[in-house]
mmCIF file of C-alpha atoms and ligand atoms in Angstrom:
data_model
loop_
_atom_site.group_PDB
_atom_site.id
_atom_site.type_symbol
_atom_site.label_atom_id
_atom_site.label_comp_id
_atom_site.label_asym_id
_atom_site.label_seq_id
_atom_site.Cartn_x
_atom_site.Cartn_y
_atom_site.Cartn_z
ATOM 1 C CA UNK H 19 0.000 0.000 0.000
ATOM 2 C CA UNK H 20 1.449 3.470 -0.861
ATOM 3 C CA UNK H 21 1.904 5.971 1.759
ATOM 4 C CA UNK H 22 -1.422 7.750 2.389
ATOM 5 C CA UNK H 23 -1.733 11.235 0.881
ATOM 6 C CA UNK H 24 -3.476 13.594 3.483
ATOM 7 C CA UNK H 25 -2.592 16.973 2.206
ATOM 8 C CA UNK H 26 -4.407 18.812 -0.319
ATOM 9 C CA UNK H 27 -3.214 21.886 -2.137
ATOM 10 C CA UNK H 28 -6.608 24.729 -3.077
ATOM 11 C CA UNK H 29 -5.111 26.844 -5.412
ATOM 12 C CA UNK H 30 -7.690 29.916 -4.931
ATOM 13 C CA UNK H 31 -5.077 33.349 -5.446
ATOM 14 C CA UNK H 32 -6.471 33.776 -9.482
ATOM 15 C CA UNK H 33 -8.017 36.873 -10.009
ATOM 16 C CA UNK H 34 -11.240 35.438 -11.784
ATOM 17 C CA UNK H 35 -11.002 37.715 -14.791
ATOM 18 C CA UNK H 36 -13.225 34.642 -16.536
ATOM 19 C CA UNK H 37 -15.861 35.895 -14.680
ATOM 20 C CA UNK H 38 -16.104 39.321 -14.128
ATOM 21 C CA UNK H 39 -18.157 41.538 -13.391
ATOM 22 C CA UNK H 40 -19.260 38.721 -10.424
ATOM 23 C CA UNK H 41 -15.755 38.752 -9.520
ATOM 24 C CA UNK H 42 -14.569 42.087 -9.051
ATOM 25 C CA UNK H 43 -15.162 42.031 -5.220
ATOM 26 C CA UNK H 44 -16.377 38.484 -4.506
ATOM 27 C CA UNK H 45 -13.610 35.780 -4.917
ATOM 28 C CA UNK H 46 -14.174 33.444 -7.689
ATOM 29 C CA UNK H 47 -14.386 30.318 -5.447
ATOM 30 C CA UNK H 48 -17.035 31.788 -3.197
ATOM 31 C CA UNK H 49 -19.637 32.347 -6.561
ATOM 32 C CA UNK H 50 -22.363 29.625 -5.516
ATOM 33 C CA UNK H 51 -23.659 26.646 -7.298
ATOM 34 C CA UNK H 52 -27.171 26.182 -6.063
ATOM 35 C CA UNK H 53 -26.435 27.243 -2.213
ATOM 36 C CA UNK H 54 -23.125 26.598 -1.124
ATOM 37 C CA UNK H 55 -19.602 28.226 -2.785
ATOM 38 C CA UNK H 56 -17.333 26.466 -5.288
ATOM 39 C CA UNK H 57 -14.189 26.262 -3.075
ATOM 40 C CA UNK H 58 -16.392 24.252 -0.573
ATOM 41 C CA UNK H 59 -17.482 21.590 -3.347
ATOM 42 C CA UNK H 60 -13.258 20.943 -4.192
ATOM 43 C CA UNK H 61 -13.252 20.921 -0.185
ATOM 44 C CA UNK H 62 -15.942 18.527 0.669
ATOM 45 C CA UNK H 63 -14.430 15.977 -1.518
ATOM 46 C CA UNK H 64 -11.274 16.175 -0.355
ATOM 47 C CA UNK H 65 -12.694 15.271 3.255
ATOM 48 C CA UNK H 66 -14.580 12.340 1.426
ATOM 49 C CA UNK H 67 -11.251 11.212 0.634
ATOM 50 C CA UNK H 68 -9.452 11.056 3.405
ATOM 51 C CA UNK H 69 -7.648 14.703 3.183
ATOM 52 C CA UNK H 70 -6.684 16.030 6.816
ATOM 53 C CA UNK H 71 -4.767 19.314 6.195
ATOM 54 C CA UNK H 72 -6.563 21.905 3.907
ATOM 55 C CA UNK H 73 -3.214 24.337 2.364
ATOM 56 C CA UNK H 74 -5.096 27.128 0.393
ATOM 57 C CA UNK H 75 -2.875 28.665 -1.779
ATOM 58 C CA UNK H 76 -4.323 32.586 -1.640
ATOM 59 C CA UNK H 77 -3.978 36.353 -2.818
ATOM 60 C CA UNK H 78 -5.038 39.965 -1.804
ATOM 61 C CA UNK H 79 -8.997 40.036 -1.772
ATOM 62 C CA UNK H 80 -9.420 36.351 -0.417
ATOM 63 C CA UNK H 81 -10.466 36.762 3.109
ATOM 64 C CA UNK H 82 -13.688 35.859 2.666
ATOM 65 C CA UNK H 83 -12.442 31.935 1.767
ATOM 66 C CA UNK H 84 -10.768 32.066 4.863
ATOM 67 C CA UNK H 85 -13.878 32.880 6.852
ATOM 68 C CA UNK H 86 -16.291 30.488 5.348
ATOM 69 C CA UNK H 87 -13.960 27.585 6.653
ATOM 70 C CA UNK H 88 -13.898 28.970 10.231
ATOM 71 C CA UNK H 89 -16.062 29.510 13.007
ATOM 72 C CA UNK H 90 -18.308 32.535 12.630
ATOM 73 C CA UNK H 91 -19.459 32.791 16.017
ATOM 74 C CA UNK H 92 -22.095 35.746 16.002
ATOM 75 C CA UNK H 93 -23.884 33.797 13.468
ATOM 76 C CA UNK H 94 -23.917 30.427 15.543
ATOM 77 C CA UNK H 95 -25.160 32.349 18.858
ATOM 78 C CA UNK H 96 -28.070 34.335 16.618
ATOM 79 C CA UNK H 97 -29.046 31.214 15.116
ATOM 80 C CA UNK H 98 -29.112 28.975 18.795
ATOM 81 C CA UNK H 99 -31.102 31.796 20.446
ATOM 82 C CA UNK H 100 -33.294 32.182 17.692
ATOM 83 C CA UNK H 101 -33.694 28.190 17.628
ATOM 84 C CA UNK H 102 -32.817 27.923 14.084
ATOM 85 C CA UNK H 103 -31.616 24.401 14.563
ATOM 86 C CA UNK H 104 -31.069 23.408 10.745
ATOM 87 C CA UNK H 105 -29.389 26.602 9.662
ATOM 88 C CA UNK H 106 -26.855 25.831 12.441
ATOM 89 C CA UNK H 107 -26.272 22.905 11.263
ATOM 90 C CA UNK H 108 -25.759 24.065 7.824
ATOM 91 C CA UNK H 109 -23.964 26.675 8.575
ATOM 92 C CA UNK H 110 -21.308 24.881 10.768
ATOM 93 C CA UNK H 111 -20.987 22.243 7.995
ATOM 94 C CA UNK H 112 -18.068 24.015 6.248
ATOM 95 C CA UNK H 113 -15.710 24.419 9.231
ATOM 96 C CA UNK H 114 -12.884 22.782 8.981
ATOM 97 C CA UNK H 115 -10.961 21.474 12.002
ATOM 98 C CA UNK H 116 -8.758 23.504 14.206
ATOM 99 C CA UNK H 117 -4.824 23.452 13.095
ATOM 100 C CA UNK H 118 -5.949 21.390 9.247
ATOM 101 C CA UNK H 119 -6.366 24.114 7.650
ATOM 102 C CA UNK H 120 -3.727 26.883 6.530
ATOM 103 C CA UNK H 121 -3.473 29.775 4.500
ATOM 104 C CA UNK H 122 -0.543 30.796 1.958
ATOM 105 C CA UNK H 123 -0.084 34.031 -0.071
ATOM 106 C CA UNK H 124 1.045 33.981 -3.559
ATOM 107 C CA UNK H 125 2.319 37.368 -4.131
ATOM 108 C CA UNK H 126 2.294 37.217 -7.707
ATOM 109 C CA UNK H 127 0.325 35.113 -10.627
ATOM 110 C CA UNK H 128 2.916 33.509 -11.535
ATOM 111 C CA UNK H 129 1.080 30.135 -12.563
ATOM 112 C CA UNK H 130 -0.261 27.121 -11.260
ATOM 113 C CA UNK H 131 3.338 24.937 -10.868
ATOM 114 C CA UNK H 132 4.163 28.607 -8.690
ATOM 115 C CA UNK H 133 1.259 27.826 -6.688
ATOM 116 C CA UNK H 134 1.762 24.788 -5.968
ATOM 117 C CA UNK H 135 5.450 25.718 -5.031
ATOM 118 C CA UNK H 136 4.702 28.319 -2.602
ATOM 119 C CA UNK H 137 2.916 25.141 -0.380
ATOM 120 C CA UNK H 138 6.580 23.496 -0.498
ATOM 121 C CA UNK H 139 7.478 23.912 3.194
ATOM 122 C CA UNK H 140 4.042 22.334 4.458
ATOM 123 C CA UNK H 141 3.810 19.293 2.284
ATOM 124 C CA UNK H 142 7.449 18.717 3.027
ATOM 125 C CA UNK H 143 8.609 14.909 2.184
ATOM 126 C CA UNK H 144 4.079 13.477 1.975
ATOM 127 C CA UNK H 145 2.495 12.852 -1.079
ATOM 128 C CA UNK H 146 -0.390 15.238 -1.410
ATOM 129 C CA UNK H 147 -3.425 15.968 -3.454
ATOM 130 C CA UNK H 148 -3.995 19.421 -5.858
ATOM 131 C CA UNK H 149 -7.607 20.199 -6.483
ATOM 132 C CA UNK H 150 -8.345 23.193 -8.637
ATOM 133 C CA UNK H 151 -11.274 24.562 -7.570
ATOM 134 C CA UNK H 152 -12.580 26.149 -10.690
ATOM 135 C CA UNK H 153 -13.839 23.010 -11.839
ATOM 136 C CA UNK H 154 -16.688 21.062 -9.815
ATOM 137 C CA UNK H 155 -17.556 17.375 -10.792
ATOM 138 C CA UNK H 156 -21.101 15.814 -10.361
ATOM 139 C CA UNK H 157 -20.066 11.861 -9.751
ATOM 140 C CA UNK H 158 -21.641 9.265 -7.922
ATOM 141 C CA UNK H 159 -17.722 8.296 -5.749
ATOM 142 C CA UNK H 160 -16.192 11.666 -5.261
ATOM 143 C CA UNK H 161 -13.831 12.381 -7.856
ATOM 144 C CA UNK H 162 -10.561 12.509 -5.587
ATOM 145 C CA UNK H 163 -11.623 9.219 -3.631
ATOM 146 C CA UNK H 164 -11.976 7.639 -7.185
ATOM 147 C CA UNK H 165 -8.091 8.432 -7.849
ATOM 148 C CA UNK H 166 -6.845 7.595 -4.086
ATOM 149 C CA UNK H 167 -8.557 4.151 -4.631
ATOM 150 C CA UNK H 168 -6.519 3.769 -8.118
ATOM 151 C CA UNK H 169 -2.956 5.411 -6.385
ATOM 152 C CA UNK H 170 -3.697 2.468 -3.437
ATOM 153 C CA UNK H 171 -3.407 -0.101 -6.747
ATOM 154 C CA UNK H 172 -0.938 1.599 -8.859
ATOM 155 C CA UNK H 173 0.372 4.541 -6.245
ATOM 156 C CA UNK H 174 2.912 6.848 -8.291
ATOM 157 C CA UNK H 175 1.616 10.049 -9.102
ATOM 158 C CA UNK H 176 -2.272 9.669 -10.735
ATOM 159 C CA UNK H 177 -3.989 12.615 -12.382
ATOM 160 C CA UNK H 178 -7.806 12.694 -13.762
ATOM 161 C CA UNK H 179 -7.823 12.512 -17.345
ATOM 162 C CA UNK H 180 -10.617 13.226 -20.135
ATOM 163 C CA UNK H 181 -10.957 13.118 -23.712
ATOM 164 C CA UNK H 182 -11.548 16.630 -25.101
ATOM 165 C CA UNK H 183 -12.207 17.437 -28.634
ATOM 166 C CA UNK H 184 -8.727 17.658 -30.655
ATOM 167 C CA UNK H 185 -9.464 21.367 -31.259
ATOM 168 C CA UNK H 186 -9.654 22.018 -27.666
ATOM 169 C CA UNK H 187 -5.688 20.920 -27.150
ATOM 170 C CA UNK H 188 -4.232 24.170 -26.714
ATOM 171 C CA UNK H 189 -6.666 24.871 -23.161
ATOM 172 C CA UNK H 190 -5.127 21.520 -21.586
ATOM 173 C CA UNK H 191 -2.239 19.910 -20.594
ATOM 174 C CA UNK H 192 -2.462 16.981 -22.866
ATOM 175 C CA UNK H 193 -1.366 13.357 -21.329
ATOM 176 C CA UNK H 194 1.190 11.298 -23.927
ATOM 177 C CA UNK H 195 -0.078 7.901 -23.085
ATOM 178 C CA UNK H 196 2.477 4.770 -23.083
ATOM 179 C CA UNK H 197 0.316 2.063 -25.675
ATOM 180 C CA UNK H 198 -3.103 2.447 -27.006
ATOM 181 C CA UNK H 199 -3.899 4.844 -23.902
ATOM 182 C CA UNK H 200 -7.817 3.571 -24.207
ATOM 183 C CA UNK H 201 -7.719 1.628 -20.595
ATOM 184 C CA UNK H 202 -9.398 3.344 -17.479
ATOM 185 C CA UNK H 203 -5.967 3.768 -15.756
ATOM 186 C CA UNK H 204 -3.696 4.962 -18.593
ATOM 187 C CA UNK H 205 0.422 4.895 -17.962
ATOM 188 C CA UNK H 206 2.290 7.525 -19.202
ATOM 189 C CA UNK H 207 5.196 8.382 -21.240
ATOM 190 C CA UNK H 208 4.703 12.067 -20.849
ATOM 191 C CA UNK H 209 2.800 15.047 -21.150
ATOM 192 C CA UNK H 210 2.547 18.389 -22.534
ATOM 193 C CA UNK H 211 1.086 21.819 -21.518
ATOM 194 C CA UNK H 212 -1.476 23.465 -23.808
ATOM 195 C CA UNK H 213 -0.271 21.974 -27.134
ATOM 196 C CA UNK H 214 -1.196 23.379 -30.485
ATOM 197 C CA UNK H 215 -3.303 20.783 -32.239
ATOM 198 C CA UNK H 216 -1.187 19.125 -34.568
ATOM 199 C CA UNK H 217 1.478 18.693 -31.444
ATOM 200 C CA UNK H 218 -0.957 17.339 -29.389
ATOM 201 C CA UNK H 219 0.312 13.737 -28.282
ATOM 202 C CA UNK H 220 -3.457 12.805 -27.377
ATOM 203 C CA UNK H 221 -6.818 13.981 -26.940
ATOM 204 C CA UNK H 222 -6.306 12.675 -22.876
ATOM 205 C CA UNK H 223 -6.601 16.042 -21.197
ATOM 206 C CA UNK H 224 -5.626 16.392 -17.775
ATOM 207 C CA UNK H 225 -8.332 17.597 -15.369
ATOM 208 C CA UNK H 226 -8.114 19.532 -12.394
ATOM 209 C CA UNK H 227 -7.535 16.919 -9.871
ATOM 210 C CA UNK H 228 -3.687 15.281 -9.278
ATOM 211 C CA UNK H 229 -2.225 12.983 -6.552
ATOM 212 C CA UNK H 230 1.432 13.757 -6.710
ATOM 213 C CA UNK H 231 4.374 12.568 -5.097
ATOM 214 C CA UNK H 232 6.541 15.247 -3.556
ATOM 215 C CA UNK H 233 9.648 14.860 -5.998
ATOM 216 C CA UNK H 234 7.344 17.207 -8.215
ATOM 217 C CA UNK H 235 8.444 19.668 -5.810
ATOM 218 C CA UNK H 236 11.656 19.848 -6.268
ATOM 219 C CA UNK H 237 11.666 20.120 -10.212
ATOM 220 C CA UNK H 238 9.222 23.273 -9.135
ATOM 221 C CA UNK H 239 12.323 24.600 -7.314
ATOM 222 C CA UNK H 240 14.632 24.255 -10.514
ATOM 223 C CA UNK H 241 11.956 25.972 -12.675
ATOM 224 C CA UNK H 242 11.128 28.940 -10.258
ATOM 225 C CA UNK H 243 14.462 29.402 -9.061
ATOM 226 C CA UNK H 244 15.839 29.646 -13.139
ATOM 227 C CA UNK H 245 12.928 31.660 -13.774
ATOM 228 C CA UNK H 246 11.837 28.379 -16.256
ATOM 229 C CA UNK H 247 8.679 29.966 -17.722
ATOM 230 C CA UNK H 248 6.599 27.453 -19.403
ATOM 231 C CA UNK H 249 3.511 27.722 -21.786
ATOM 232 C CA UNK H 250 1.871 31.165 -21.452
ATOM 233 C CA UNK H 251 5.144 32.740 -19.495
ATOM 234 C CA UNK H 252 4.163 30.978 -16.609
ATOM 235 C CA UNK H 253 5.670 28.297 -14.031
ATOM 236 C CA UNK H 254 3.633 25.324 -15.048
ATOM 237 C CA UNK H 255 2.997 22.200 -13.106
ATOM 238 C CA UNK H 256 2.733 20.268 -16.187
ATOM 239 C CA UNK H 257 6.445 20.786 -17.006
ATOM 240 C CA UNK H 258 7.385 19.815 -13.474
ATOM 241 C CA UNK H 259 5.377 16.947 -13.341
ATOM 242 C CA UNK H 260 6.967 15.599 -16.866
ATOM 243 C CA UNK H 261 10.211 15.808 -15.259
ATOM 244 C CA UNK H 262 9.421 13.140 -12.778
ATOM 245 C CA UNK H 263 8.662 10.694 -15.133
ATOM 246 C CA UNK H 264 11.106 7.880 -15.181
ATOM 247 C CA UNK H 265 11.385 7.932 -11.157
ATOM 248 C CA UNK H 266 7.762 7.055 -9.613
ATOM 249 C CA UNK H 267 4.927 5.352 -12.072
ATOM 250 C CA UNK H 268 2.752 8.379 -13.602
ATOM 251 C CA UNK H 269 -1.138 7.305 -14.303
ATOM 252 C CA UNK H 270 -3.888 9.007 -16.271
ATOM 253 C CA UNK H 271 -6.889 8.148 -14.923
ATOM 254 C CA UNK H 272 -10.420 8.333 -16.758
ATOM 255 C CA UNK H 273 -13.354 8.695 -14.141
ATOM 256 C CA UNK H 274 -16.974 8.491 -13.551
ATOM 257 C CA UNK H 275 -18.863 11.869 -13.978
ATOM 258 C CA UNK H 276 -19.780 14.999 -14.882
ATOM 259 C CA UNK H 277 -17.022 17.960 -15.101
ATOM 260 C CA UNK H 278 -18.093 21.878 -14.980
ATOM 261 C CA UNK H 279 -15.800 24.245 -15.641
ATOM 262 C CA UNK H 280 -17.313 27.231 -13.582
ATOM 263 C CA UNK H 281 -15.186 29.682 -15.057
ATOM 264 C CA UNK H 282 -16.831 29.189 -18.133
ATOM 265 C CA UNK H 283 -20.466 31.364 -18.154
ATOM 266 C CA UNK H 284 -22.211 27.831 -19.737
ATOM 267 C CA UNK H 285 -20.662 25.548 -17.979
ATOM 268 C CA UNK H 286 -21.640 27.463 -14.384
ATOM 269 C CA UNK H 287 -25.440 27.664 -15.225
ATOM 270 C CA UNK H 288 -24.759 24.297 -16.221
ATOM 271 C CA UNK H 289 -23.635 23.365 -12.992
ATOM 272 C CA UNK H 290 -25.951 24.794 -10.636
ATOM 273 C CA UNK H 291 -28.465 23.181 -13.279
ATOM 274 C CA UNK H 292 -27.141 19.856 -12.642
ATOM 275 C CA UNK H 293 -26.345 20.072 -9.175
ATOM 276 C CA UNK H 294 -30.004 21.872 -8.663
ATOM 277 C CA UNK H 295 -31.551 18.543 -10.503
ATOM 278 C CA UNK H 296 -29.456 16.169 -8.151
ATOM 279 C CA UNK H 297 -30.722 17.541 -4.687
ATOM 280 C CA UNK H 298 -33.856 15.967 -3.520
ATOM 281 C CA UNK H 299 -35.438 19.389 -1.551
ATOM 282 C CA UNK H 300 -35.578 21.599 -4.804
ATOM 283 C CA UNK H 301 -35.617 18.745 -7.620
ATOM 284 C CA UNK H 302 -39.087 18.738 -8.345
ATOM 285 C CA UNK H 303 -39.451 22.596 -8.784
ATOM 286 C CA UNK H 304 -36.523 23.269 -10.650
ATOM 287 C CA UNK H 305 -37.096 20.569 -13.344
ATOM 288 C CA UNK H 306 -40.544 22.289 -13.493
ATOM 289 C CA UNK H 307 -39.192 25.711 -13.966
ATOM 290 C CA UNK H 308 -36.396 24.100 -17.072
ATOM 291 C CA UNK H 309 -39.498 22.284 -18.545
ATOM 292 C CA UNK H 310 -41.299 25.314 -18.820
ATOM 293 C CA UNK H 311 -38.742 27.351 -20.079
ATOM 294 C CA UNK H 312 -37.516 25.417 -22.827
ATOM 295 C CA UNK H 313 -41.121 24.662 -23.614
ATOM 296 C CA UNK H 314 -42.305 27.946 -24.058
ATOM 297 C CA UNK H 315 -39.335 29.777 -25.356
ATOM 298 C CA UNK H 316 -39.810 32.233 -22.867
ATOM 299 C CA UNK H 317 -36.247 33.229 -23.112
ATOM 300 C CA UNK H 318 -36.729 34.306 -26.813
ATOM 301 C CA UNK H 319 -38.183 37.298 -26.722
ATOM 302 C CA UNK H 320 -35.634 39.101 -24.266
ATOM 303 C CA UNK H 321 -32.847 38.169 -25.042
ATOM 304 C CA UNK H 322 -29.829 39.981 -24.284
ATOM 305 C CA UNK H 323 -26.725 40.476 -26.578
ATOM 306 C CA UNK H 324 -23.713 40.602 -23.842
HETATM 307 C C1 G1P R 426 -4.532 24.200 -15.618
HETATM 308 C C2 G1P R 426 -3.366 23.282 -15.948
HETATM 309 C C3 G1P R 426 -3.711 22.393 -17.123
HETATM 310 C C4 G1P R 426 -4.991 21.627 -16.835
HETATM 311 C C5 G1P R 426 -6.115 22.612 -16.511
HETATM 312 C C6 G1P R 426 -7.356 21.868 -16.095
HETATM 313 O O1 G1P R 426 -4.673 25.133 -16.670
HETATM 314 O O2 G1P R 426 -2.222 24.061 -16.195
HETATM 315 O O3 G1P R 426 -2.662 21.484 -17.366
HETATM 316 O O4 G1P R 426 -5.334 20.834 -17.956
HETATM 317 O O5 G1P R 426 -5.737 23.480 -15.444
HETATM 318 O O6 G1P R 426 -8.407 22.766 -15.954
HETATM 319 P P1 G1P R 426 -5.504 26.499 -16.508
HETATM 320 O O7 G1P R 426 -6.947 26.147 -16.726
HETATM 321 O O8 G1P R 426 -5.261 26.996 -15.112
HETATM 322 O O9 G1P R 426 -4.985 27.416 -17.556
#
């Protein structure tokens, strides 16, 4: 059995500029689908897999992640006196334990593999998980425990993997499968970040979801330390993670659900859509409302060129 991974790396310092105007003041990861923030989705199943230390990876303007994962104790005593029973509940359900949880600044945007470095000194010599929270997935196992159940098989490093259309290349970091590549754990030869097209080694895209082991780090190191800009100018995780290969196995790994990329307008209606549609208390009336929407074109008529 590999060593357990019980870190997990939130990379929430981005400024959001996907979504504007929404996030001009509000932090990206605390936009809501259907009643409870993004950042708490990646967070939630990372505790369904086992994750006991939370390492948020933050920026100017991010306070209000912090607060939403600690105790807001004016709240709790209204709610008690007021014998609001449920809301408690609800509202204590994002806390996350005392001493797991820790804050890091990035100063600068300097990419994701940057991110991911400034965490260095807490994940130390552990494997550890990175979830980007940006991305939310509707599946029936949480996505992360899907992949800790495949690292306790094949351990290594294991990262989610999806096919994307071949046009849609150059938005990824693009998995080079060793073989065919058409299994549901796919090893790897190597990988490239946001490839043109035609230099695309696959159509395997690499999701939002990794479980790394810490050599990674040090190739992070190398890059920031020689000021190694990768695709886009920036440090990419991608390029470190390529350098491991060779040492520890490296696995793509194809997964059960739905992926939303809420930083894309669509794909965040989608998403509260979806996750509206799977909650039992608002099901019914929401699938009622879609229904008569679509049914009635009621959209048409006022529609607004943005
Ligand atoms: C990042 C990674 C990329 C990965 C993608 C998944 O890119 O660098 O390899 O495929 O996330 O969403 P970004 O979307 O931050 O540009």
């Amino acid at each position: 059995m590999p060593q357990p991974v019980r870190k997990a790396v939130f990379p929430v310092a981005g400024l959001g500029t996907r979504s504007l105007p929404a996030t001009k003041s509000v932090p990206k990861e605390m936009m809501t689908v259907v009643d409870r923030p993004i950042i708490q989705y990646a967070v939630d199943e990372a505790r369904a897999a086992g994750i006991e230390l939370f390492i948020f990876i933050t920026s100017r303007g991010k306070t209000a992640i912090e607060d939403h994962f600690d105790q807001q104790f004016e709240l709790y005593h209204t709610l008690q006196q007021r014998g609001k029973d449920a809301q408690l509940a609800e509202a204590r359900g994002s806390e996350l334990p005392t001493g797991q949880f820790c804050f890091v600044r990035q100063p600068e945007p300097m990419g994701l593999g940057h991110a991911v470095w400034c965490a260095r000194h807490i994940i130390g010599d552990d494997p550890f998980a990175v979830l980007l929270p940006d991305e939310v997935f509707l599946s029936r196992t949480p996505l992360l425990k899907q992949m800790i159940e495949t690292y306790n098989e094949v351990g290594g490093n294991v990262v989610a993997v999806r096919e994307v259309e071949p046009a849609l290349t150059s938005r990824y970091g693009i998995l080079d499968p060793a073989g065919a590549g058409d299994g549901i754990v796919v090893p790897a030869r190597g990988m490239v970040e946001k490839p043109a097209p035609a230099d695309a080694p696959s159509t395997l895209s690499i999701v939002g979801r990794y479980l790394l082991q810490p050599d990674v780090l040090d190739h992070l190191d190398q890059a920031v330390k020689g000021a190694v800009a990768g695709a886009g100018g920036e440090i990419q995780l991608t390029d470190a993670m390529a350098k491991t290969l060779g040492g520890h196995p490296f696995h793509g790994m194809r997964f059960e659900g739905e992926r939303y990329d809420c930083g894309d307008r669509a794909d965040f209606v989608a998403a509260n859509l979806a996750f509206a549609l799977a909650r039992t208390d608002i099901e019914a009336p929401v699938r009622a409302a879609a229904h008569r929407m679509l049914d009635s074109g009621v959209a048409g008529p006022q529609k607004q060129a943005v």
